[in-house]
Coordinates of C-alpha atoms in Angstrom, one line a residue:
X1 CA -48.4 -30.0 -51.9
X2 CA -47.8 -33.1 -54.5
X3 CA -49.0 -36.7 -53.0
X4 CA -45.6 -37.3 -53.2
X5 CA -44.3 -34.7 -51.3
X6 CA -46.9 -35.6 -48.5
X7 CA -46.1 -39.2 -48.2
X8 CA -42.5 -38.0 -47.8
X9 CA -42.8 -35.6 -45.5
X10 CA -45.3 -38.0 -43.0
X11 CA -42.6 -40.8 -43.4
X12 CA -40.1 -38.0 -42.3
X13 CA -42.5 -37.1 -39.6
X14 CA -43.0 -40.5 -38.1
X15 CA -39.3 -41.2 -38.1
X16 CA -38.7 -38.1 -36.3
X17 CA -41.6 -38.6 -33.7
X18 CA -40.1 -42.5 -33.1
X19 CA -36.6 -41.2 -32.4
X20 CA -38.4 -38.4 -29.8
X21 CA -40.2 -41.0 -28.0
X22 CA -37.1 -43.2 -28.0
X23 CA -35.2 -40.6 -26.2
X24 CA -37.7 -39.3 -24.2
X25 CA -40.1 -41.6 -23.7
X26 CA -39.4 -44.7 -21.0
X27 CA -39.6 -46.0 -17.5
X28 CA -40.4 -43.7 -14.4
X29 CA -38.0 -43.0 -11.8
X30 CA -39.1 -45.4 -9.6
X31 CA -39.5 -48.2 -11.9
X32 CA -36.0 -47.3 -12.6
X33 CA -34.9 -47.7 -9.1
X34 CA -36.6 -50.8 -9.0
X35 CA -34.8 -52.3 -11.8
X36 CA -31.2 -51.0 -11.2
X37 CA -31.9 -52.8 -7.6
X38 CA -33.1 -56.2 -9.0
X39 CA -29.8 -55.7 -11.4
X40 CA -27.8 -55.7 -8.6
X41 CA -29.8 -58.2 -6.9
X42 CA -28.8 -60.6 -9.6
X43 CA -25.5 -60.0 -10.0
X44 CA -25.0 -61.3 -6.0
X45 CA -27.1 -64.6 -7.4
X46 CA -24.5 -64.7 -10.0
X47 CA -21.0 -64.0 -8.2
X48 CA -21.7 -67.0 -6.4
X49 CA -22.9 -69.4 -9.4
X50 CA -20.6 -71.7 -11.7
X51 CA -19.9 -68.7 -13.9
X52 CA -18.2 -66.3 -11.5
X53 CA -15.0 -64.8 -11.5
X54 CA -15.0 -65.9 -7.7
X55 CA -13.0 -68.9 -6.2
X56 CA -14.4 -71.1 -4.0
X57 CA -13.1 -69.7 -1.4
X58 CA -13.7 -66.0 -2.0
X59 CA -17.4 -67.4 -2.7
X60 CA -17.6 -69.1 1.0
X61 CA -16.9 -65.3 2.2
X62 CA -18.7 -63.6 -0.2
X63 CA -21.4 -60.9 1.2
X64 CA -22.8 -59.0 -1.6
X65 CA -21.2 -56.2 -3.8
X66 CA -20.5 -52.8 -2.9
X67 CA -22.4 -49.8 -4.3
X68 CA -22.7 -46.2 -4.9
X69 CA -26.4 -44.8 -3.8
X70 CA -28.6 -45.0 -7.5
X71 CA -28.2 -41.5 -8.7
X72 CA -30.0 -40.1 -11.7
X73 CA -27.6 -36.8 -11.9
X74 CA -25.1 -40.0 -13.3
X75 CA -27.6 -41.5 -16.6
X76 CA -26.5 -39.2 -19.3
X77 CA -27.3 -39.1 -23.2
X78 CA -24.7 -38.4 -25.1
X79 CA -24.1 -37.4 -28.8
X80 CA -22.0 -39.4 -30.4
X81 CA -19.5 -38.3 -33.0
X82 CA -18.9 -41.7 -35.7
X83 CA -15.2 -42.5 -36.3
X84 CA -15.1 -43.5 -40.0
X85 CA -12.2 -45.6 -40.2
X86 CA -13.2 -48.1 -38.1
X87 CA -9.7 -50.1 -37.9
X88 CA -9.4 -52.5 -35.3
X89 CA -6.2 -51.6 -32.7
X90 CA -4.9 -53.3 -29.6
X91 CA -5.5 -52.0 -25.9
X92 CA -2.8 -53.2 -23.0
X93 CA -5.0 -55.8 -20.5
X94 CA -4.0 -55.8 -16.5
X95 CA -1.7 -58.7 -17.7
X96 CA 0.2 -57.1 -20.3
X97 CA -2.0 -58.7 -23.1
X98 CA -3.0 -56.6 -26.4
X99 CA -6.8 -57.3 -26.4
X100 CA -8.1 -56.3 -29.8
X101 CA -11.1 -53.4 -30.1
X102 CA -12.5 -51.4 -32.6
X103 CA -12.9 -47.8 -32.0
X104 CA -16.7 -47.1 -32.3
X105 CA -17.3 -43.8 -32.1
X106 CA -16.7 -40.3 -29.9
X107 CA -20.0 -40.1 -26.5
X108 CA -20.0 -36.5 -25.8
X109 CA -21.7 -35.8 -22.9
X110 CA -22.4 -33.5 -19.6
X111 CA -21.7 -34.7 -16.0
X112 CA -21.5 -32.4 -12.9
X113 CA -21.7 -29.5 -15.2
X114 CA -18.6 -30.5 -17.4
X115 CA -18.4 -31.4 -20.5
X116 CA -16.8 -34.6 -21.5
X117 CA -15.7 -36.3 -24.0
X118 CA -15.2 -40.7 -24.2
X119 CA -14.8 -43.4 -26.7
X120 CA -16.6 -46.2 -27.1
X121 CA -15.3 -49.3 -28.8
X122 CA -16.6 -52.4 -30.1
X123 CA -15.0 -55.7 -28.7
X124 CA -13.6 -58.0 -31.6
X125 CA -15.2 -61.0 -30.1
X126 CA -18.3 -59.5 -29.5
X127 CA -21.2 -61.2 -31.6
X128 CA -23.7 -58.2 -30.8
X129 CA -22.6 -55.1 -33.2
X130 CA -24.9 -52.5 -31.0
X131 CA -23.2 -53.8 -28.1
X132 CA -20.4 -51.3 -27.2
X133 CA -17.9 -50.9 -24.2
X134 CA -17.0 -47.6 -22.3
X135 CA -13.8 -48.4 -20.5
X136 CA -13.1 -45.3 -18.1
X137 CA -11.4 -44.3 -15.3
X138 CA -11.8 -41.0 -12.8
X139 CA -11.6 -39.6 -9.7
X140 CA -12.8 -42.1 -7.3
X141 CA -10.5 -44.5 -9.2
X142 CA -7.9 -46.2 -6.3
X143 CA -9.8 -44.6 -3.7
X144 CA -13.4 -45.8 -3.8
X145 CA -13.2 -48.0 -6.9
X146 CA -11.3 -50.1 -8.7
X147 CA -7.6 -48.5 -9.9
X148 CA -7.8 -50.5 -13.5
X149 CA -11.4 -48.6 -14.0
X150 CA -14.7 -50.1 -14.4
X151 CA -16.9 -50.7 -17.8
X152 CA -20.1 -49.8 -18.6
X153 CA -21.9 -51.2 -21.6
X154 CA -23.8 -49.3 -24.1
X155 CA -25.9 -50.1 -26.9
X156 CA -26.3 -48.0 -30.2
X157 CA -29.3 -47.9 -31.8
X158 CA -28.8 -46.9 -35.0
X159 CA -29.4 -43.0 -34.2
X160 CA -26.7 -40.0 -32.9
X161 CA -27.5 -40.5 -29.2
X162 CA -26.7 -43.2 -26.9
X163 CA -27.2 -43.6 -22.7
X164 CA -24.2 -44.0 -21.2
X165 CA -25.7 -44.5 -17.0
X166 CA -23.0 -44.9 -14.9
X167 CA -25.2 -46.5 -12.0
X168 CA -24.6 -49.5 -14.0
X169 CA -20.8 -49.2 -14.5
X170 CA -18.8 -52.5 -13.4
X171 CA -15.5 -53.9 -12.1
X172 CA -13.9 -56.2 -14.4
X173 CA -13.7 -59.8 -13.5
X174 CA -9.7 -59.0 -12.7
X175 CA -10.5 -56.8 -9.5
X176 CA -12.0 -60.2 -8.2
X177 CA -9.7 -62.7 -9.8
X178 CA -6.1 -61.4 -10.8
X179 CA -6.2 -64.5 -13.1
X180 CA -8.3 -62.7 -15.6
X181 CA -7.1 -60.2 -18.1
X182 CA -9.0 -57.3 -18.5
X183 CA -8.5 -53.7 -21.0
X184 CA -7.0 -51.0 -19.2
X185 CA -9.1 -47.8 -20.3
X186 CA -7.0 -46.1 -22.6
X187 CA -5.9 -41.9 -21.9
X188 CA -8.9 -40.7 -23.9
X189 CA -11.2 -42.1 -21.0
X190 CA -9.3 -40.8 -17.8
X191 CA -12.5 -38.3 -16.5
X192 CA -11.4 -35.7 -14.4
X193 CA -14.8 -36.1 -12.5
X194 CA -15.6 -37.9 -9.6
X195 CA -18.0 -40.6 -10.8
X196 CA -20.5 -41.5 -8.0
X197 CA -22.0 -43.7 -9.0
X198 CA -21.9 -47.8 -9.9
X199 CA -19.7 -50.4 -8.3
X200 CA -17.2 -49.9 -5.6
X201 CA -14.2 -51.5 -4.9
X202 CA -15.2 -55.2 -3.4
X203 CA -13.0 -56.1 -0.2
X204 CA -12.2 -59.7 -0.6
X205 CA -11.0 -60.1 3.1

């Protein structure tokens, strides 16, 4: 084999070995636990700081958000499939505002031993470009959680797999302040699963 040929195929190697570990390679389960819960420790600190979606008077009552048990059945990776034409379009908000995305890519995934299917979009005025949004709805939607859906962030990093965990899916600020207009998931992210996982629907009273 030429010199060449060996350099390439080592640099070919190392890239595959880095994208392994990247995948494969991270915290343990219970360091995971422990940071989900410090997550959501936080996020009480913050309902009740300047920044909040809370009013004063919803903060004087507030008593810490609801939660689905941490569940590792509910952290997927999932392929993604790149849309090429990456136009910007307009989703409908909870207030009948067109909120402007760009359509990122196609998350194919498995959950609960089905396979599904999401798209994840780029916010316009989002100044991180790995930083993309999973708006999605499902079964637990009006019952358990939120009826306008819950969000979940995602980051691409450059490769063909993202993780999409859905103990870390959110309510938008507009299930705690109608004020707020927030993007209703679009058809393509209605899951006809029963996600488990994540928020809850917060009872203000």
């Amino acid at each position: 084999m030429k010199r060449q040929n060996i350099f390439i195929f080592l640099v070919v190697a190392f890239i595959f070995i880095t994208i392994l570990n990247f995948l494969t390679v991270g915290e343990n389960s219970e360091d995971y636990m422990s940071r989900i819960k410090t997550e959501r420790k936080d996020k009480n600190s913050f309902m009740l700081s300047s920044s909040s979606p809370l009013n004063d008077q919803d903060k004087r009552n507030f008593r810490g958000l609801n939660y689905y048990p941490i569940d590792n059945a509910f952290k997927v990776t999932a392929t993604l499939d790149m849309i090429d034409q990456k136009q910007p379009i307009y989703i409908t908000s909870t207030t009948g505002e067109e909120l402007k995305y760009i359509p990122f890519a196609y998350a194919n995934f498995e959950l609960q031993k089905q396979d599904l299917k999401v798209i994840l979009y780029q916010d316009w005025e989002e100044n991180d470009p790995n930083k993309l949004s999973l708006m999605f709805a499902d079964g637990t939607s009006a019952i358990d959680t939120y009826g306008g859906g819950r969000y979940i962030d995602v980051f691409y990093r450059g490769i063909s797999k993202v993780e999409i965990d859905f103990n870390q899916a959110y309510n938008p600020y507009c299930h705690f302040n109608d004020e707020y207009s927030c993007p209703i998931p679009p058809r393509e992210n209605l899951l006809d699963v029963d996600v488990l996982a994540g928020e809850k629907l917060y009872n203000l009273e």
